[in-house]
Coordinates of C-alpha atoms in Angstrom, one line a residue:
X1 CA 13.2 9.0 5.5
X2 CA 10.6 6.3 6.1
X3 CA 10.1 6.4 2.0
X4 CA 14.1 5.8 1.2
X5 CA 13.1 2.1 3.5
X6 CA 10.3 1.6 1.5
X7 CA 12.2 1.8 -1.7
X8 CA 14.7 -0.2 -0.7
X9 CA 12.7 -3.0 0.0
X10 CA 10.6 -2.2 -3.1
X11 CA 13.5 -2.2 -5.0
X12 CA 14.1 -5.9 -3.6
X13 CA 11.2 -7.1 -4.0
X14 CA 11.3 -6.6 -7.6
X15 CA 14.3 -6.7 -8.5
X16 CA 14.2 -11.1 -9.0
X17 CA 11.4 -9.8 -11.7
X18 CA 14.2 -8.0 -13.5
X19 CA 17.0 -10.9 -13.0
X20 CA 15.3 -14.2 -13.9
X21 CA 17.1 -15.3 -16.3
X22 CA 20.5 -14.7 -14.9
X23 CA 19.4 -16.5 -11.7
X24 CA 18.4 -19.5 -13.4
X25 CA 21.5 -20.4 -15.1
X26 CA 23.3 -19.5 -12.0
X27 CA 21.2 -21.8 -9.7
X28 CA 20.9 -24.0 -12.0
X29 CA 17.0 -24.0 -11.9
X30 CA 14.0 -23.1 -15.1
X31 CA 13.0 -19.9 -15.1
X32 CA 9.5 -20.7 -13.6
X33 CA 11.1 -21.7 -10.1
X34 CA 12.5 -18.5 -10.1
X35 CA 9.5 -17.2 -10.5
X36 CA 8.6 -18.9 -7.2
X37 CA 10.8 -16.6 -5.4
X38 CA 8.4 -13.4 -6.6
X39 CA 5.8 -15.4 -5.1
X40 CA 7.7 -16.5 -1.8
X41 CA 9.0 -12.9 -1.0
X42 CA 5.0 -12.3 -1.0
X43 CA 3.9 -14.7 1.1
X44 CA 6.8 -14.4 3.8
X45 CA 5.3 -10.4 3.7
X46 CA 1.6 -11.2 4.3
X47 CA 2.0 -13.8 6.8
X48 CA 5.6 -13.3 8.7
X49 CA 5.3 -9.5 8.2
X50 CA 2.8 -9.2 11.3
X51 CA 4.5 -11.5 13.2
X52 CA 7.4 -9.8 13.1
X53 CA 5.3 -6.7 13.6
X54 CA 4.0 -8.4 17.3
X55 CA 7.6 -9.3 18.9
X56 CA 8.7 -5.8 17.9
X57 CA 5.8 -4.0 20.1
X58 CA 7.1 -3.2 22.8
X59 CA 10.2 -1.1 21.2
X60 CA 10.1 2.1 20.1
X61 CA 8.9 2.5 16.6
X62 CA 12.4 3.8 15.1
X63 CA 14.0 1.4 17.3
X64 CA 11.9 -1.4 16.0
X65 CA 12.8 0.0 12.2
X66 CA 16.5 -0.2 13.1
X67 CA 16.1 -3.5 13.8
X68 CA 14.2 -4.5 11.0
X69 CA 16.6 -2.8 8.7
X70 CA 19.0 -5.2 10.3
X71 CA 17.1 -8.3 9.7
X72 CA 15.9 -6.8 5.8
X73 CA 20.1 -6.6 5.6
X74 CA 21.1 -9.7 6.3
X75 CA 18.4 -11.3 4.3
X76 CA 19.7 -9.3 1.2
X77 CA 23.4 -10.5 2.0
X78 CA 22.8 -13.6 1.8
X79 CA 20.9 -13.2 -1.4
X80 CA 24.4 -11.6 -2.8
X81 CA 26.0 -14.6 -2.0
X82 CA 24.1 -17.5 -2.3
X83 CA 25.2 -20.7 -4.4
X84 CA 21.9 -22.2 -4.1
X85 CA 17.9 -22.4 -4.8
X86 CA 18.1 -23.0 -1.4
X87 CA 19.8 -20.3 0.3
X88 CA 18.1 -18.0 -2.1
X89 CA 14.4 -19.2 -1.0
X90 CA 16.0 -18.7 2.6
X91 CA 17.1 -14.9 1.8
X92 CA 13.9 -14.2 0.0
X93 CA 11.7 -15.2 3.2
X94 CA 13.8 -13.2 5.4
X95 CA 13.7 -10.1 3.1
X96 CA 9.9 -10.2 2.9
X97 CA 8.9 -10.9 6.1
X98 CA 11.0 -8.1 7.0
X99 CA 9.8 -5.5 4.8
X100 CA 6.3 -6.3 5.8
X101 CA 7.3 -5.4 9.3
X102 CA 9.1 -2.3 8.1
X103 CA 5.6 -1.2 6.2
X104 CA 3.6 -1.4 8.7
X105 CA 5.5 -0.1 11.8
X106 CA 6.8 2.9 8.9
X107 CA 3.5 4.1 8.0
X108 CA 2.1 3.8 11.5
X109 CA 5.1 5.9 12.7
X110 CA 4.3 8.5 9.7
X111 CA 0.6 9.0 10.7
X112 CA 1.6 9.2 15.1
X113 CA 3.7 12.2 14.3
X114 CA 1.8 14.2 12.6
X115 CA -1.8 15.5 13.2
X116 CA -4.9 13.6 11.9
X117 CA -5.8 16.2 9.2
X118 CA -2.3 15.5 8.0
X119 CA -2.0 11.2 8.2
X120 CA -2.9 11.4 4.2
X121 CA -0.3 13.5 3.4
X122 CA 2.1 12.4 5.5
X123 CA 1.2 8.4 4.3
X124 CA 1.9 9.7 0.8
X125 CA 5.5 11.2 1.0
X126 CA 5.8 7.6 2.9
X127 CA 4.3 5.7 0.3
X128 CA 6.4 7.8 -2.8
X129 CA 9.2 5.1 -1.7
X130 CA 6.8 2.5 -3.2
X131 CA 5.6 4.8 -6.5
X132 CA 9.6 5.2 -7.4
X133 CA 10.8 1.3 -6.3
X134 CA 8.0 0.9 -9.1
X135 CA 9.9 3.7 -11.2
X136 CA 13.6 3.7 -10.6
X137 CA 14.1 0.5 -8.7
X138 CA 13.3 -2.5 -11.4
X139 CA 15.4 -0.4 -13.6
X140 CA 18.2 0.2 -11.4
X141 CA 18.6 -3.4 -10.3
X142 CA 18.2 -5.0 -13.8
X143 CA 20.5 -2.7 -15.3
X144 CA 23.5 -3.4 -12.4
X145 CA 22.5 -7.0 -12.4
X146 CA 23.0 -7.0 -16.6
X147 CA 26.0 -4.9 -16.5
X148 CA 28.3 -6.1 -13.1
X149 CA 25.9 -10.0 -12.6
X150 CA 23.3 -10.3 -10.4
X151 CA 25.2 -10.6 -7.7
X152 CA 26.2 -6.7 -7.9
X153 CA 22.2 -6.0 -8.0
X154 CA 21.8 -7.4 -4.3
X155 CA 24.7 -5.6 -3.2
X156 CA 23.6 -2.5 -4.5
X157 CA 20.4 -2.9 -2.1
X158 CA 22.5 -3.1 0.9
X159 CA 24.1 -0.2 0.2
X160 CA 20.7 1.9 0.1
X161 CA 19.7 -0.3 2.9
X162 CA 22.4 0.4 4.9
X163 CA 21.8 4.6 3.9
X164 CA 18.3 4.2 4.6
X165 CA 18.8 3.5 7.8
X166 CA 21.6 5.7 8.7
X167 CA 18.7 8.7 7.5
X168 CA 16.3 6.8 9.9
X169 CA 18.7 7.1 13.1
X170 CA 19.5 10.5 12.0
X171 CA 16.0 12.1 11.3
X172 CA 12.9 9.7 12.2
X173 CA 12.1 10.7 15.1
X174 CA 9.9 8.4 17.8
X175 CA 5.9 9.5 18.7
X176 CA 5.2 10.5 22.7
X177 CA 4.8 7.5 24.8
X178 CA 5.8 5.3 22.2
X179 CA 7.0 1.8 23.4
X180 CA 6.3 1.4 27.1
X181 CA 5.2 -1.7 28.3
X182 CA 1.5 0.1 29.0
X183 CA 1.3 0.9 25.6
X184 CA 2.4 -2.2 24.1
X185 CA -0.5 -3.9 25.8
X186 CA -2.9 -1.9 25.2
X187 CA -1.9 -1.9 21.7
X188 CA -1.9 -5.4 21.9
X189 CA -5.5 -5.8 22.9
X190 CA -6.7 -2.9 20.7
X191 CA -5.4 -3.7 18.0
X192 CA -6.4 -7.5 17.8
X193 CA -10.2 -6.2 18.7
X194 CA -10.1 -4.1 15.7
X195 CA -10.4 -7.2 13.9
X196 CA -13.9 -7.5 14.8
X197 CA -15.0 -4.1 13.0
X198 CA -16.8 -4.3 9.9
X199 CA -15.9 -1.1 8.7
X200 CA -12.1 -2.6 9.3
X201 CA -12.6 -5.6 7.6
X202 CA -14.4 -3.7 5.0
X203 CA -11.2 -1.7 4.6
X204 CA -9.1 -4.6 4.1
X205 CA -11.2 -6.3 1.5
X206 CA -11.3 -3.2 -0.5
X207 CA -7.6 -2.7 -0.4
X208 CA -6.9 -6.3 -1.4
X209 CA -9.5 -6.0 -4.3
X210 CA -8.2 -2.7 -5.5
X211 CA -4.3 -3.7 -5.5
X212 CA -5.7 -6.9 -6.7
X213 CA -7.1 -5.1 -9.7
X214 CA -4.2 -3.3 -10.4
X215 CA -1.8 -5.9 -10.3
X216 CA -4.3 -8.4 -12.5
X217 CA -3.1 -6.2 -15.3
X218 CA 0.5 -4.5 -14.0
X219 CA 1.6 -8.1 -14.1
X220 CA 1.6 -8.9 -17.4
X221 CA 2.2 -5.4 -19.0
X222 CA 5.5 -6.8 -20.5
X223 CA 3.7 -9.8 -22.7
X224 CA 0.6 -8.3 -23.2
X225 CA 2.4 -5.0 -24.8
X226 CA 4.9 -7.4 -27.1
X227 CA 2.4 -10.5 -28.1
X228 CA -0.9 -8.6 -28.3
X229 CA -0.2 -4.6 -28.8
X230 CA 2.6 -5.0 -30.8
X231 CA 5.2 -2.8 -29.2
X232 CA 9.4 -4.3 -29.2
X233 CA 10.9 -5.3 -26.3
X234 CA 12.9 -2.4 -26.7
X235 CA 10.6 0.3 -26.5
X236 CA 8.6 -1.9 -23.6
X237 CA 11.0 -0.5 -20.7
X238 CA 10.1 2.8 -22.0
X239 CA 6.4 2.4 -21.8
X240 CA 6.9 0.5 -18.2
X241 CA 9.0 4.1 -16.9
X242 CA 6.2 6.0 -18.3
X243 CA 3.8 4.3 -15.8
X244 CA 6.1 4.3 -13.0
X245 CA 5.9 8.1 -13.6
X246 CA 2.2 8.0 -13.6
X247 CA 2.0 6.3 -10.7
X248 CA 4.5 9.0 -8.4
X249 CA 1.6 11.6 -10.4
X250 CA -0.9 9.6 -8.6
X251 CA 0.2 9.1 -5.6
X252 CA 1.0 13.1 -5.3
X253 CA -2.7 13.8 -6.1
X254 CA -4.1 11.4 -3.9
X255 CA -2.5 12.3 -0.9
X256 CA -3.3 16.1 -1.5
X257 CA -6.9 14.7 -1.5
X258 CA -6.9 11.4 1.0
X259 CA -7.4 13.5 4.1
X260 CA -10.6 15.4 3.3
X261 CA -11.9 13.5 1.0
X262 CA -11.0 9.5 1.8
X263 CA -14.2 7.7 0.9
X264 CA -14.7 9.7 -2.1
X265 CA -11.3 9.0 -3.3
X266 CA -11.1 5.5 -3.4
X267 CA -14.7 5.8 -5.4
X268 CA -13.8 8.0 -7.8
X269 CA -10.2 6.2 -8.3
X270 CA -11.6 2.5 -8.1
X271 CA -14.4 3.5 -10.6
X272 CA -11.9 5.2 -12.8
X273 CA -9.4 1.9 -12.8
X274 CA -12.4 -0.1 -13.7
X275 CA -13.1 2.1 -16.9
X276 CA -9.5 1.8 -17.8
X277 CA -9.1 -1.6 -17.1
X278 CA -11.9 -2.1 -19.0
X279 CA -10.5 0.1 -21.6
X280 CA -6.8 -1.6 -22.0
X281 CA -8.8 -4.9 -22.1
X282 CA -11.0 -4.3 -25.4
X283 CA -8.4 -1.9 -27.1
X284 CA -5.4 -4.0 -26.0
X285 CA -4.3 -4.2 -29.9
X286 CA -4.4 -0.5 -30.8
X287 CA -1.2 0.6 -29.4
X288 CA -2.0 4.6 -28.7
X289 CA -4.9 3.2 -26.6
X290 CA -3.4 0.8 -24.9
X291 CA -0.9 3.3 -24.0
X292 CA -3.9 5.6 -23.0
X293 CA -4.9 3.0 -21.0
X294 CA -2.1 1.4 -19.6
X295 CA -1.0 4.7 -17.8
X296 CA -4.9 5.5 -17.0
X297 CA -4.1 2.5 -14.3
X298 CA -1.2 3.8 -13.4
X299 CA -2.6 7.2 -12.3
X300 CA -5.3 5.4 -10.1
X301 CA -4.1 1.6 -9.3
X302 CA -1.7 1.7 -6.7
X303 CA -1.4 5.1 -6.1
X304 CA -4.9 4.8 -4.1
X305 CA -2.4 3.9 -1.2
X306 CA -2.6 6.9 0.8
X307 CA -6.5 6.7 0.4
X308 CA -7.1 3.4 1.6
X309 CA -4.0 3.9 4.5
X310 CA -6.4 6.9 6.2
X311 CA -9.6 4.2 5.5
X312 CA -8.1 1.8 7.1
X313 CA -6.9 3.6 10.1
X314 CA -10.1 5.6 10.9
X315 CA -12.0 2.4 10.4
X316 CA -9.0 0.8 13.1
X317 CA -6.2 2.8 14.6
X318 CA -2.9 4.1 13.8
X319 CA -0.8 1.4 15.5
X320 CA 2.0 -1.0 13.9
X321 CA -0.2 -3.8 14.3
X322 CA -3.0 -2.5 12.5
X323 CA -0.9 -1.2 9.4
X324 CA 1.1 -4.1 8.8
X325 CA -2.1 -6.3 9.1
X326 CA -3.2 -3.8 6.3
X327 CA -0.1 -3.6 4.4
X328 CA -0.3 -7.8 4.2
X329 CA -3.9 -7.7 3.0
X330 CA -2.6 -4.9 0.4
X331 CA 0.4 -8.1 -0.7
X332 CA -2.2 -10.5 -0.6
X333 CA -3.8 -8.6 -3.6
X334 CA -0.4 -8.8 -5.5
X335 CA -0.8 -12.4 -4.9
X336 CA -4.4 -12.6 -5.9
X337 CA -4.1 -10.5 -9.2
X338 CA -0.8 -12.1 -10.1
X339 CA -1.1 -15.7 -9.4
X340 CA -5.2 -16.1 -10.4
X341 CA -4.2 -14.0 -13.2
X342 CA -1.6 -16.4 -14.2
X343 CA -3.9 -19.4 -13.9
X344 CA -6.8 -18.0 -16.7
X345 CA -3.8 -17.4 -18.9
X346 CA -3.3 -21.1 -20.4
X347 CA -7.4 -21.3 -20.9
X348 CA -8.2 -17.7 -22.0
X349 CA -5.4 -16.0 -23.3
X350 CA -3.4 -12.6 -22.3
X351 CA -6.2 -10.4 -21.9
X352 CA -8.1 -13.1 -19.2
X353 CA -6.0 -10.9 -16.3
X354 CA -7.2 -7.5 -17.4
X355 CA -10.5 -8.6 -17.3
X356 CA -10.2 -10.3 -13.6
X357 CA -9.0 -6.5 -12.6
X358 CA -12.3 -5.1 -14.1
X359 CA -14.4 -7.7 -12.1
X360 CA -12.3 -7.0 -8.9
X361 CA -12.0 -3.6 -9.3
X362 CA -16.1 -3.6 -9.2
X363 CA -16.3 -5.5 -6.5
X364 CA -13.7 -3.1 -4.5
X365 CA -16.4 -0.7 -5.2
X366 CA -19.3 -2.7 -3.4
X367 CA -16.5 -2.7 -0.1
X368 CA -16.4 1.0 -0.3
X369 CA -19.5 2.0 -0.7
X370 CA -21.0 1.2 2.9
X371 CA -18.5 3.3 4.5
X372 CA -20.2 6.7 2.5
X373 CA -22.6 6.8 5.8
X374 CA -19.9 7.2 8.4
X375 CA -18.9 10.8 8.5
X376 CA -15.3 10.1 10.3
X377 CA -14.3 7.4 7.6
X378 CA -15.3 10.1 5.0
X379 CA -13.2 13.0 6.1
X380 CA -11.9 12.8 9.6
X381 CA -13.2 14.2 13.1
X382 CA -13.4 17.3 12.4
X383 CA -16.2 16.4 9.5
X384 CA -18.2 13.9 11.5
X385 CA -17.7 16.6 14.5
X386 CA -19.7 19.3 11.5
X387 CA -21.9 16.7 10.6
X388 CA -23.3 16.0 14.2
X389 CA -23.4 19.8 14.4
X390 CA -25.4 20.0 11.3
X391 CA -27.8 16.9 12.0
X392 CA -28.3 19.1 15.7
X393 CA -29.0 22.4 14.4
X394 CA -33.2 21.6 14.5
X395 CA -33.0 19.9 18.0
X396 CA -30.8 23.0 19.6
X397 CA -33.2 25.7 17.9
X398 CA -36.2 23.3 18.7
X399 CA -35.2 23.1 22.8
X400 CA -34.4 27.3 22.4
X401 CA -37.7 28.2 21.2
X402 CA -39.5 25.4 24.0
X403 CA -37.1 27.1 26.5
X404 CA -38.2 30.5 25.4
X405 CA -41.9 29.7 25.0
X406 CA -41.8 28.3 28.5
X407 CA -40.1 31.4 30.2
X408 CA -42.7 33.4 28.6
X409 CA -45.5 31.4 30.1
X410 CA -43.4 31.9 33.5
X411 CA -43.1 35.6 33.1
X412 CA -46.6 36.8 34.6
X413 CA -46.6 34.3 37.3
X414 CA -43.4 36.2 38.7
X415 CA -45.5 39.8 38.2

């Protein structure tokens, strides 16, 4: 139920992308400023997302989502009907710093009710609301807005908001202990301390590098297909479904594999975006490579979610606080592959973003890499748990042998 949120608010966030040009005649604005609101709605999530996250801490996690759902409605309502840049900055603030929260405390409630060996899994099905936003939701809301105005698309998202959180009430269910005022403070202080961990902080640079990567190039898939590979406009939304569908792929197959294998995951996955980053960069004008390419990163870009969610939580905890300080360094890689990658564009051309994703997506790799010597980050407790077993095995048989040698010597002295 927690994914259905997710791809409402997914399904806002993009859904301006899809309805640019409509909104700028109807606001009377260029299309650039509208672009500002792509850009706002990421900002409100990586700074306003935790701070709603904080005053919500001491409710119940589906109690807190209810409320959140309320506040990601009204935002959305007054995006319907707005007459004004204005009011439509206004809605787009309130919308994102809402569906920051709703990550966060979502994802955290996903991993309390299940087992550890299960968080991966479980962060997965979570995050498949974000894989099919990508998908289904850009479509959906630029075909409603094209065929009933843009006003209809924002509609449209209240309606599944307003569903989503009817399946909430219904189904999500809240952890033990979960919203006491013990908890809350404890939460409060743990959770802020975590924030002193490098293995944490090593987490949160590699997610931000790795979306960052990702994004560097998912950006500007639409004008580097047309202007450099050649493909019509027409055939472009094809080729854009094609990746959302790699991307729900991905996701599935990381989350199988998240759990048990977390460190070596993001490795492999980062290492692989790289190559076709890399890839889609030099072959950018040969169409069936670039398509090769193009849905190379979406098998391994943002579907390393449930990877870096398990990372991040062994490394810190499973709290709201945590995630949704996660979740707003994940954003701040949208805005880091996005808006640098929009800056090199005027000086070096199209392909200047998919190289920036190569070079980040290598330098995600140097933030992984340290956390290959912690046994917990790499597969859980149960693996470090082997591991110290393992590493013991000489000591224990060392101290038998000693204790045997010595009740040997003892043995005559009792005769």
């Amino acid at each position: 139920m927690i994914a259905v949120g997710i791809f409402a608010m997914t399904t806002s966030e993009f859904a301006v992308a899809g309805l640019m040009p409509q909104l700028a005649v109807a606001l009377g604005v260029s299309v650039e400023q509208i672009g500002y609101l792509v850009t706002v709605f990421a900002v409100a999530m990586t700074v306003g997302g935790p701070a709603l996250t904080i005053l919500l801490l001491r409710l119940p996690p589906k109690r807190a989502l209810m409320v959140i759902f309320g506040i990601f409605l009204v935002g959305n309502l007054l995006a319907a009907v707005s007459t004004s840049y204005a009011a439509m900055m206004v809605a787009r603030v309130i919308s994102g710093v809402a569906a920051q929260a709703f990550f966060g405390i979502g994802i955290s409630l996903s991993a309390r009710t299940v087992e550890e060996s299960m968080r991966g899994r479980a962060s997965g099905v979570a995050m498949n609301g974000l894989m099919l936003g990508t998908l289904l939701g850009l479509p959906l809301a630029t075909f409603v807005g094209g065929q009933l105005g843009w006003r209809a698309a924002f509609w449209v998202i209240s309606v599944i908001t307003v569903l989503a959180a009817l399946l909430t009430l219904a189904f999500v269910r809240n952890p033990d202990s979960a919203g006491t005022e013990e908890a809350a403070t404890l939460s409060m202080r743990d959770e802020l301390a975590v924030l002193r961990h490098p293995q944490f902080l090593l987490a949160l640079a590699s997610s931000t590098l790795i979306i960052g990567a990702t994004f560097s190039a998912f950006s500007f898939f639409t004008p580097v297909l047309t202007e450099i590979t050649g493909f019509s406009t027409t055939l472009v939304p094809v080729l854009l479904l094609a990746y959302g569908a790699a991307t729900v792929v991905g996701n599935m197959v990381v989350a199988r594999l998240a759990d048990r294998f977390t460190i070596s995951t993001l490795l492999t996955g980062t290492a692989l975006n790289a190559v076709f980053l890399a890839g889609f960069a030099l072959f950018t004008d040969v169409p069936p490579l670039a398509l090769v390419f193009m849905l190379g990163i979406g098998l391994v870009g943002v579907t390393m979610n449930p990877a870096m969610v398990v990372r991040a939580q062994r490394a810190g905890s499973t709290t709201p606080l945590v995630n949704t300080i996660h979740t707003s360094f994940i954003t701040l890689g949208v805005i880091l592959g996005s808006a640098v990658g929009s800056a090199l564009i005027p000086g070096f051309g199209l392909r200047a973003p998919i190289v920036l994703g190569v070079v980040l997506a290598v330098l995600a790799l140097g933030t992984i890499l340290p956390a290959l010597a912690n046994p917990s980050l790499r597969g859980g407790h149960k693996q470090a748990a082997a591991t110290i077993a393992v590493q013991q095995e000489p000591v224990i048989a060392a101290t038998n042998e000693l204790s045997e040698e010595t009740n040997t010597s003892r043995q005559p002295a009792r005769n």
